[in-house]
Amino acid sequence: MASTSQLKQEPDPTFTNDDLKPTTLNQRTLSRLEMAALWAALVVSVPMYYLAGSLVDLGMAWWQGIATVIAANVILLFPLILTGHPGTRYGISFPVLSRSAFGIRGAHIPTLLRALVGCGWYGIDSWIGGNAIFLLLPKTVQESAIAESVSWLGTSPLEFACFLTFWVAQLLFVWKGMDGIRVLQKFSAPILVFLTCCLLGWSYVKAGGFSQMLSLSSRLSNSEFWALFFPSLTANISCWATLALNIPDFSRFAKSQKDQATGQLGLPVFMGAFTFVGLAVTSSTKVIFGEVISDPIKLLGRIDGVLIKVLAVFGISLAVITTNIPANVVAPTNALLNLSPKIFTFQRGALLTALIGIGFQPWRLLGSSENFVNKWLVGYSVLLGPIGGIILADYYLIRGTNLSIEDLYTLSPDGAYYYYRGYNLVALGALTVGIFPLIPGLLHEVGILSSVLGIFSVIYDNSWFFGFFSAGIVYWIVSCLTGTRIKNQLMDDPLLSNTP
């Protein structure tokens, strides 16, 4: 990591450690192809397949589903590239970047909110991995008494035991840190693409060609389609809105801005291709089995053949690990490092992330397509949209991409990001403005409120857009009116000579 000599003053020890310091030029080795490979490994995952299949399950035709997914990911490409810029330029992670907008202490709020979502995703992916283990068990064990659901637990003791088994096994990979993640991503991407093609080939043969696979038409009227389109668009954006926030955690290792920006194109390309597989295979299940099966785990349970199941479980496990670690461990761990660099290491943060993931009870979140899309994906965009809007407004509109690296690591009241006792009240107010109007729709969706005004349901269905733009615009306007102090990055800052 960067030595403290790169900074003009000794950084405050409560706000830095080796994982939070800016990366050096020697550490920036991530090429555009490796960045694209990262997206390939992230996209080829069970939740993304499940999301694509859910669109068919909820009534869309395959082409409507693909159009929805591609539109969402093209939209998301812009905040991804924009938020990745400061990571590459200054070598800083998402928690450190957040200090600019929210304050040296206030940054804990957005990073911990992002971390909370990551913990939930970690639990979901681990549950999917546990289900893969369950598939390999003998039929007699799967149908035994311990495989029966227990009401207070919400699942069966056997499935929960499989979940914990995968949970523990996954931690062995997490323990190797970022270096282990990059090696795993590099070799897993081609394997996952190959296994995905095998799944598509299987359904092609079983269904009797693409004409049969894609014969399932839309079950929605025009008004019903648009009523489903906007929450589905938000849900698809929400899938990667998590990475759109903490993409600096990865772009800080990129060789150049060109590498990080062009590498991000891997998201819409691979997401579009994988969505086609998910939609085509899900549509084919109606022809093959007589019913739509959007859950890939349930689909694999219907496929005969030990070898096929072993390969499928291997693919699912690899897909879960290569998605779960970079997407759902790095951000929570960095947030905890930012919270207390003295207490937390990468490994300790990863362990706490995994433990909190159990508390989310992922088996309930995956209980139905409606729960997964409307309650989970759209629900957490209530938090992430406003944070993204504020950070981009601060970096581009207020600061013109100029940051003082020294002040991002100091608790001095003279620092540019100290604001009021370490908190930027303007950012916290804008965050409230972006979140508060979305709360009634969220409470209605989860069943706490029996009814709300129609306007609240509409803005909830578009929560990421509403929160992103409302919070960002309010932050920009109020910052300009109140004359938020800006300390421009000096052009002779030592770090600028080390950044691409």
Coordinates of C-alpha atoms in Angstrom, one line a residue:
M1 CA 0.0 0.0 0.0
A2 CA 0.9 3.6 -0.3
S3 CA 3.4 4.8 2.4
T4 CA 2.4 7.6 4.7
S5 CA 5.2 9.6 3.2
Q6 CA 3.0 10.2 0.2
L7 CA 0.9 12.5 2.4
K8 CA 2.1 15.9 3.5
Q9 CA 1.1 15.2 7.1
E10 CA 0.8 12.1 9.1
P11 CA -2.7 10.8 8.6
D12 CA -5.0 10.3 11.6
P13 CA -4.5 6.7 12.8
T14 CA -8.2 6.4 13.5
F15 CA -9.0 7.0 9.8
T16 CA -6.4 4.9 8.0
N17 CA -4.6 1.6 7.8
D18 CA -2.9 -0.3 5.0
D19 CA -6.2 -1.2 3.4
L20 CA -7.5 2.4 3.3
K21 CA -4.4 4.2 2.1
P22 CA -4.3 5.2 -1.6
T23 CA -3.0 2.5 -4.0
T24 CA 0.4 3.1 -5.5
L25 CA 1.2 2.9 -9.2
N26 CA 2.8 -0.5 -8.7
Q27 CA -0.5 -1.8 -7.4
R28 CA -2.5 -0.6 -10.4
T29 CA -2.4 -3.7 -12.6
L30 CA -6.1 -4.2 -13.5
S31 CA -6.4 -4.0 -17.3
R32 CA -9.7 -3.4 -19.3
L33 CA -9.9 -7.2 -20.1
E34 CA -9.5 -8.1 -16.4
M35 CA -12.1 -5.5 -15.5
A36 CA -14.5 -7.0 -18.1
A37 CA -13.7 -10.5 -16.8
L38 CA -14.7 -9.3 -13.3
W39 CA -18.1 -8.4 -14.7
A40 CA -18.3 -11.7 -16.5
A41 CA -17.7 -13.6 -13.3
L42 CA -20.2 -11.3 -11.4
V43 CA -23.0 -11.5 -13.9
V44 CA -22.9 -15.3 -14.4
S45 CA -24.7 -15.9 -11.1
V46 CA -27.8 -17.6 -9.7
P47 CA -29.5 -14.4 -8.5
M48 CA -29.1 -12.8 -12.0
Y49 CA -30.5 -15.9 -13.6
Y50 CA -33.3 -15.9 -11.0
L51 CA -34.0 -12.2 -11.7
A52 CA -34.2 -12.9 -15.5
G53 CA -36.4 -15.9 -14.9
S54 CA -38.6 -13.9 -12.5
L55 CA -39.6 -11.5 -15.4
V56 CA -41.0 -14.5 -17.3
D57 CA -42.6 -15.8 -14.2
L58 CA -44.3 -12.5 -13.6
G59 CA -45.7 -12.5 -17.2
M60 CA -43.2 -10.9 -19.6
A61 CA -42.2 -12.4 -22.9
W62 CA -38.5 -13.2 -23.3
W63 CA -37.8 -10.2 -25.6
Q64 CA -39.6 -7.8 -23.1
G65 CA -37.4 -9.2 -20.3
I66 CA -34.2 -8.7 -22.3
A67 CA -35.1 -5.1 -23.3
T68 CA -35.8 -4.3 -19.6
V69 CA -32.5 -5.7 -18.4
I70 CA -30.4 -4.1 -21.1
A71 CA -32.1 -0.7 -20.6
A72 CA -31.3 -0.9 -16.9
N73 CA -27.7 -1.8 -17.3
V74 CA -27.0 0.8 -20.0
I75 CA -28.5 3.4 -17.6
L76 CA -26.3 2.1 -14.8
L77 CA -23.2 2.2 -16.9
F78 CA -23.0 6.0 -16.6
P79 CA -22.9 6.1 -12.7
L80 CA -20.5 3.1 -12.8
I81 CA -17.9 4.9 -15.0
L82 CA -18.4 8.2 -13.2
T83 CA -18.0 6.8 -9.7
G84 CA -15.0 4.7 -10.8
H85 CA -13.1 7.8 -11.9
P86 CA -12.0 9.0 -8.5
G87 CA -10.9 5.5 -7.5
T88 CA -8.6 5.3 -10.5
R89 CA -7.4 8.9 -10.3
Y90 CA -6.6 9.0 -6.6
G91 CA -6.3 5.3 -5.7
I92 CA -9.0 5.6 -3.0
S93 CA -11.7 3.2 -1.9
F94 CA -15.5 4.0 -1.6
P95 CA -15.4 4.7 2.2
V96 CA -12.6 7.3 1.7
L97 CA -14.4 8.9 -1.3
S98 CA -17.5 9.2 0.8
R99 CA -15.6 11.4 3.3
S100 CA -15.6 14.2 0.7
A101 CA -19.4 14.5 0.5
F102 CA -20.5 13.3 3.9
G103 CA -17.6 14.4 6.1
I104 CA -14.7 12.6 7.7
R105 CA -17.1 11.0 10.3
G106 CA -20.3 11.3 8.3
A107 CA -18.9 8.8 5.7
H108 CA -19.7 6.0 8.2
I109 CA -23.4 6.5 7.4
P110 CA -23.4 5.7 3.6
T111 CA -20.7 3.1 3.9
L112 CA -22.6 1.2 6.6
L113 CA -25.8 1.4 4.7
R114 CA -24.1 0.0 1.6
A115 CA -22.5 -2.6 3.9
L116 CA -25.9 -3.7 5.3
V117 CA -27.1 -4.4 1.7
G118 CA -23.9 -6.4 1.0
C119 CA -24.5 -8.5 4.1
G120 CA -28.0 -9.3 2.9
W121 CA -26.7 -10.3 -0.5
Y122 CA -24.0 -12.4 1.1
G123 CA -26.7 -14.3 2.9
I124 CA -28.7 -14.8 -0.3
D125 CA -25.8 -16.1 -2.3
S126 CA -24.7 -18.4 0.6
W127 CA -28.2 -19.8 0.8
I128 CA -28.1 -20.6 -2.9
G129 CA -24.7 -22.4 -2.4
G130 CA -26.3 -24.4 0.4
N131 CA -29.1 -25.4 -1.9
A132 CA -26.6 -26.7 -4.4
I133 CA -25.2 -29.0 -1.6
F134 CA -28.7 -30.1 -0.8
L135 CA -29.1 -31.2 -4.5
L136 CA -26.3 -33.7 -4.1
L137 CA -27.8 -35.5 -1.1
P138 CA -29.5 -38.9 -1.6
K139 CA -33.2 -38.8 -2.3
T140 CA -33.9 -40.6 1.0
V141 CA -32.1 -37.9 3.0
Q142 CA -33.9 -35.1 1.0
E143 CA -37.2 -36.7 1.9
S144 CA -36.4 -37.5 5.6
A145 CA -38.0 -35.8 8.6
I146 CA -35.1 -33.3 9.0
A147 CA -35.9 -32.0 5.5
E148 CA -39.3 -30.9 6.6
S149 CA -39.8 -27.2 7.2
V150 CA -39.9 -25.8 10.8
S151 CA -42.3 -22.9 11.2
W152 CA -40.2 -20.8 13.6
L153 CA -37.1 -21.3 11.4
G154 CA -38.8 -20.7 8.1
T155 CA -36.9 -23.6 6.5
S156 CA -35.9 -27.2 7.3
P157 CA -33.0 -28.1 9.6
L158 CA -31.4 -30.0 6.7
E159 CA -31.4 -27.1 4.3
F160 CA -30.2 -24.8 7.1
A161 CA -27.3 -27.2 7.8
C162 CA -26.4 -27.2 4.1
F163 CA -26.5 -23.4 4.1
L164 CA -24.1 -23.3 7.1
T165 CA -21.7 -25.8 5.4
F166 CA -21.4 -23.7 2.3
W167 CA -21.1 -20.6 4.5
V168 CA -18.1 -22.0 6.3
A169 CA -16.5 -23.3 3.1
Q170 CA -16.8 -19.9 1.4
L171 CA -14.9 -18.2 4.2
L172 CA -11.8 -20.1 3.3
F173 CA -11.7 -18.2 0.0
V174 CA -12.5 -14.9 1.7
W175 CA -9.6 -15.3 4.0
K176 CA -7.1 -14.8 1.2
G177 CA -8.3 -11.2 0.7
M178 CA -8.2 -9.2 -2.5
D179 CA -5.3 -11.0 -4.1
G180 CA -7.2 -14.3 -3.9
I181 CA -10.3 -12.7 -5.3
R182 CA -8.5 -11.5 -8.4
V183 CA -6.9 -14.9 -9.1
L184 CA -10.3 -16.6 -8.7
Q185 CA -12.0 -14.2 -11.0
K186 CA -9.4 -14.6 -13.7
F187 CA -9.8 -18.4 -14.0
S188 CA -13.5 -18.7 -13.2
A189 CA -14.9 -16.5 -15.9
P190 CA -14.3 -18.8 -18.9
I191 CA -15.5 -21.8 -16.9
L192 CA -18.7 -20.1 -16.0
V193 CA -19.3 -19.0 -19.6
F194 CA -18.8 -22.6 -20.7
L195 CA -21.2 -24.0 -18.1
T196 CA -23.8 -21.4 -19.1
C197 CA -23.5 -22.5 -22.7
C198 CA -24.0 -26.1 -21.6
L199 CA -27.2 -25.2 -19.8
L200 CA -28.5 -23.3 -22.9
G201 CA -27.6 -26.3 -25.1
W202 CA -29.5 -28.7 -22.7
S203 CA -32.6 -26.7 -22.9
Y204 CA -32.3 -26.3 -26.7
V205 CA -32.2 -30.0 -27.2
K206 CA -34.9 -30.8 -24.6
A207 CA -37.3 -28.1 -25.9
G208 CA -36.7 -28.8 -29.6
G209 CA -35.0 -25.6 -30.7
F210 CA -35.3 -21.9 -30.1
S211 CA -38.7 -21.6 -31.7
Q212 CA -40.1 -23.8 -28.9
M213 CA -37.9 -22.3 -26.2
L214 CA -39.0 -18.8 -27.0
S215 CA -42.6 -19.6 -27.8
L216 CA -43.9 -18.4 -24.4
S217 CA -45.7 -15.1 -25.1
S218 CA -46.5 -12.2 -22.8
R219 CA -49.4 -12.7 -20.3
L220 CA -49.6 -9.0 -19.7
S221 CA -51.9 -6.3 -21.2
N222 CA -50.3 -3.1 -22.2
S223 CA -51.1 -1.3 -18.9
E224 CA -50.0 -4.4 -16.9
F225 CA -46.7 -4.4 -18.7
W226 CA -45.9 -0.8 -17.9
A227 CA -47.0 -1.4 -14.3
L228 CA -44.4 -4.2 -14.1
F229 CA -41.7 -2.6 -16.3
F230 CA -40.8 0.3 -14.0
P231 CA -40.3 -1.7 -10.8
S232 CA -38.5 -4.3 -12.9
L233 CA -36.2 -1.6 -14.3
T234 CA -35.5 -0.4 -10.8
A235 CA -34.9 -3.9 -9.6
N236 CA -32.4 -4.6 -12.3
I237 CA -30.6 -1.3 -11.6
S238 CA -30.6 -2.2 -7.9
C239 CA -28.8 -5.4 -8.6
W240 CA -25.7 -3.5 -9.5
A241 CA -26.4 -0.2 -7.8
T242 CA -24.4 -1.7 -5.0
L243 CA -21.3 -2.0 -7.2
A244 CA -22.1 1.4 -8.7
L245 CA -21.4 2.8 -5.3
N246 CA -18.3 0.9 -4.3
I247 CA -16.8 0.5 -7.7
P248 CA -13.8 2.6 -6.5
D249 CA -12.9 -0.4 -4.4
F250 CA -11.9 -2.1 -7.7
S251 CA -11.2 0.8 -10.0
R252 CA -8.4 2.0 -7.6
F253 CA -6.4 -1.0 -9.0
A254 CA -7.0 -0.1 -12.6
K255 CA -4.1 0.8 -14.8
S256 CA -5.8 3.9 -16.3
Q257 CA -9.1 5.7 -16.7
K258 CA -9.4 4.2 -20.1
D259 CA -9.0 0.7 -18.7
Q260 CA -11.6 1.2 -15.9
A261 CA -14.1 2.9 -18.3
T262 CA -13.9 0.5 -21.2
G263 CA -13.8 -2.5 -18.8
Q264 CA -17.1 -1.4 -17.4
L265 CA -18.7 -2.1 -20.8
G266 CA -18.5 -5.8 -19.7
L267 CA -21.7 -5.2 -17.6
P268 CA -24.3 -4.5 -20.3
V269 CA -22.6 -7.0 -22.7
F270 CA -22.4 -9.9 -20.4
M271 CA -25.6 -9.1 -18.5
G272 CA -27.5 -9.0 -21.8
A273 CA -26.1 -12.3 -22.9
F274 CA -26.7 -14.0 -19.6
T275 CA -30.2 -12.6 -19.4
F276 CA -31.0 -14.2 -22.7
V277 CA -29.9 -17.6 -21.3
G278 CA -31.9 -17.1 -18.1
L279 CA -35.0 -16.0 -20.1
A280 CA -34.7 -18.7 -22.8
V281 CA -34.1 -21.5 -20.3
T282 CA -36.9 -20.4 -18.1
S283 CA -39.3 -20.1 -21.0
S284 CA -38.2 -23.6 -22.2
T285 CA -39.3 -25.1 -18.8
K286 CA -42.9 -24.5 -19.8
V287 CA -42.3 -26.7 -22.9
I288 CA -40.2 -29.3 -21.1
F289 CA -41.9 -29.6 -17.7
G290 CA -45.3 -28.0 -18.4
E291 CA -44.7 -25.2 -15.9
V292 CA -42.5 -22.1 -15.6
I293 CA -39.5 -22.7 -13.3
S294 CA -37.6 -19.5 -12.6
D295 CA -35.5 -20.8 -9.8
P296 CA -32.4 -22.5 -11.3
I297 CA -32.0 -24.7 -8.1
K298 CA -35.5 -26.1 -8.5
L299 CA -34.8 -26.6 -12.2
L300 CA -31.6 -28.6 -11.5
G301 CA -33.6 -30.7 -9.0
R302 CA -35.8 -31.8 -11.9
I303 CA -32.9 -32.8 -14.2
D304 CA -32.0 -36.5 -14.1
G305 CA -28.4 -37.7 -14.2
V306 CA -25.7 -37.7 -11.5
L307 CA -23.0 -36.3 -13.7
I308 CA -25.2 -33.4 -14.8
K309 CA -26.0 -32.6 -11.2
V310 CA -22.4 -32.7 -10.1
L311 CA -21.4 -30.3 -12.9
A312 CA -24.3 -28.1 -12.1
V313 CA -23.4 -27.9 -8.4
F314 CA -19.8 -27.1 -9.3
G315 CA -21.0 -24.3 -11.6
I316 CA -23.4 -22.9 -9.0
S317 CA -20.7 -23.0 -6.2
L318 CA -18.2 -21.3 -8.5
A319 CA -20.7 -18.7 -9.6
V320 CA -21.7 -18.0 -6.0
I321 CA -18.2 -17.6 -4.7
T322 CA -17.0 -15.4 -7.6
T323 CA -20.0 -13.1 -7.2
N324 CA -20.3 -13.1 -3.4
I325 CA -16.8 -12.3 -2.4
P326 CA -16.1 -9.2 -4.6
A327 CA -19.7 -7.9 -4.7
N328 CA -20.8 -8.5 -1.1
V329 CA -17.7 -8.9 1.0
V330 CA -15.4 -6.1 -0.1
A331 CA -17.8 -3.2 0.5
P332 CA -18.9 -4.2 4.0
T333 CA -15.4 -5.1 5.0
N334 CA -14.1 -1.7 3.8
A335 CA -16.9 0.0 5.6
L336 CA -15.9 -1.7 8.9
L337 CA -12.2 -0.8 8.2
N338 CA -13.3 2.8 7.8
L339 CA -15.3 2.6 11.0
S340 CA -12.4 1.3 13.1
P341 CA -9.1 0.7 11.3
K342 CA -7.5 -0.4 14.6
I343 CA -10.1 -3.1 15.4
F344 CA -11.0 -4.5 12.0
T345 CA -8.9 -6.3 9.3
F346 CA -10.2 -7.5 6.0
Q347 CA -10.6 -11.0 7.5
R348 CA -12.5 -9.8 10.6
G349 CA -14.7 -7.6 8.5
A350 CA -15.5 -10.5 6.2
L351 CA -16.4 -12.7 9.2
L352 CA -18.8 -10.1 10.6
T353 CA -20.4 -9.7 7.2
A354 CA -21.0 -13.4 6.9
L355 CA -22.5 -13.5 10.4
I356 CA -24.9 -10.6 9.7
G357 CA -25.8 -12.3 6.4
I358 CA -27.4 -15.2 8.4
G359 CA -29.6 -12.7 10.2
F360 CA -31.2 -11.6 7.0
Q361 CA -32.9 -15.1 6.7
P362 CA -32.3 -15.3 2.9
W363 CA -34.6 -18.3 2.5
R364 CA -37.5 -15.8 3.2
L365 CA -36.2 -13.2 0.7
L366 CA -36.1 -15.9 -2.0
G367 CA -39.5 -17.2 -1.1
S368 CA -41.1 -15.9 -4.3
S369 CA -40.3 -13.7 -7.4
E370 CA -42.4 -10.9 -5.9
N371 CA -40.4 -11.0 -2.6
F372 CA -37.1 -11.0 -4.4
V373 CA -37.9 -8.2 -7.0
N374 CA -40.4 -5.9 -5.2
K375 CA -39.3 -6.2 -1.5
W376 CA -35.6 -6.9 -1.7
L377 CA -34.2 -5.4 -4.9
V378 CA -36.5 -2.3 -5.2
G379 CA -36.5 -2.0 -1.4
Y380 CA -32.8 -1.4 -0.9
S381 CA -32.6 1.0 -3.8
V382 CA -34.4 3.4 -1.4
L383 CA -31.0 3.7 0.3
L384 CA -28.5 3.4 -2.5
G385 CA -30.0 5.8 -5.0
P386 CA -29.7 8.9 -2.8
I387 CA -26.2 8.0 -1.7
G388 CA -25.0 7.7 -5.3
G389 CA -26.6 11.0 -6.3
I390 CA -24.9 12.9 -3.5
I391 CA -21.5 11.4 -4.1
L392 CA -21.5 12.2 -7.8
A393 CA -22.9 15.7 -7.3
D394 CA -20.2 16.4 -4.8
Y395 CA -17.3 15.0 -6.9
Y396 CA -18.3 16.5 -10.3
L397 CA -20.6 19.5 -9.7
I398 CA -19.1 20.9 -6.4
R399 CA -15.5 19.9 -6.6
G400 CA -14.9 19.5 -10.3
T401 CA -13.1 16.1 -9.7
N402 CA -10.5 17.8 -7.5
L403 CA -9.9 16.2 -4.1
S404 CA -7.4 16.9 -1.3
I405 CA -6.0 13.5 -0.5
E406 CA -4.4 14.8 2.7
D407 CA -7.7 16.1 4.0
L408 CA -9.4 12.8 3.4
Y409 CA -7.3 11.2 6.1
T410 CA -7.2 14.0 8.8
L411 CA -9.5 14.8 11.7
S412 CA -8.2 18.4 11.8
P413 CA -10.9 21.0 12.1
D414 CA -9.0 22.9 9.3
G415 CA -9.5 19.9 6.9
A416 CA -11.6 20.4 3.9
Y417 CA -13.9 17.6 4.8
Y418 CA -14.3 18.2 8.5
Y419 CA -17.5 20.3 8.0
Y420 CA -19.4 20.4 11.4
R421 CA -17.5 18.1 13.8
G422 CA -16.8 15.7 11.0
Y423 CA -20.3 15.6 9.5
N424 CA -21.6 17.4 6.4
L425 CA -25.1 18.4 7.5
V426 CA -26.0 19.3 3.9
A427 CA -25.3 15.8 2.7
L428 CA -27.2 14.2 5.6
G429 CA -30.2 16.5 4.9
A430 CA -30.1 15.7 1.2
L431 CA -30.0 12.0 2.1
T432 CA -33.1 12.4 4.2
V433 CA -34.9 14.2 1.4
G434 CA -34.0 11.4 -1.0
I435 CA -35.1 8.6 1.3
F436 CA -38.1 10.0 3.3
P437 CA -40.7 10.1 0.4
L438 CA -39.9 6.5 -0.4
I439 CA -40.6 5.1 3.0
P440 CA -44.5 4.9 2.7
G441 CA -44.2 2.8 -0.5
L442 CA -41.7 0.5 1.2
L443 CA -43.8 0.1 4.3
H444 CA -46.8 -0.7 2.1
E445 CA -44.8 -3.2 0.0
V446 CA -43.7 -5.2 3.1
G447 CA -47.2 -5.2 4.6
I448 CA -46.7 -2.7 7.4
L449 CA -49.1 -0.2 5.9
S450 CA -52.3 -1.6 4.4
S451 CA -52.7 1.3 1.9
V452 CA -50.9 4.5 0.7
L453 CA -51.6 7.2 -1.8
G454 CA -51.0 6.2 -5.4
I455 CA -48.1 8.7 -5.7
F456 CA -46.1 6.9 -3.0
S457 CA -46.4 3.6 -4.9
V458 CA -45.3 5.2 -8.1
I459 CA -42.2 6.8 -6.6
Y460 CA -41.4 3.6 -4.8
D461 CA -41.5 1.7 -8.1
N462 CA -39.0 4.2 -9.4
S463 CA -37.1 4.5 -6.1
W464 CA -33.6 4.5 -7.4
F465 CA -34.3 7.2 -10.0
F466 CA -36.2 9.4 -7.5
G467 CA -33.7 9.0 -4.7
F468 CA -30.6 9.5 -7.0
F469 CA -31.8 12.7 -8.7
S470 CA -33.7 14.3 -5.8
A471 CA -30.9 13.8 -3.3
G472 CA -28.2 14.8 -5.8
I473 CA -30.0 18.0 -6.9
V474 CA -30.9 19.1 -3.4
Y475 CA -27.3 18.5 -2.3
W476 CA -25.9 20.5 -5.2
I477 CA -28.3 23.5 -4.8
V478 CA -28.0 23.8 -1.0
S479 CA -24.2 23.4 -1.2
C480 CA -24.0 26.3 -3.7
L481 CA -26.4 28.4 -1.6
T482 CA -24.6 27.8 1.7
G483 CA -21.1 28.2 0.2
T484 CA -19.8 24.8 1.1
R485 CA -16.1 25.2 1.5
I486 CA -14.0 23.7 -1.3
K487 CA -10.3 23.0 -1.0
N488 CA -9.0 22.3 -4.4
Q489 CA -6.5 19.6 -5.0
L490 CA -3.1 21.1 -5.5
M491 CA -1.5 20.1 -8.8
D492 CA 1.7 19.2 -7.0
D493 CA 0.0 16.8 -4.7
P494 CA 2.4 13.8 -4.6
L495 CA -0.4 11.3 -5.4
L496 CA -1.2 13.0 -8.7
S497 CA 2.2 12.0 -10.1
N498 CA 1.4 8.4 -9.2
T499 CA -2.1 8.3 -10.8
P500 CA -2.9 7.4 -14.4

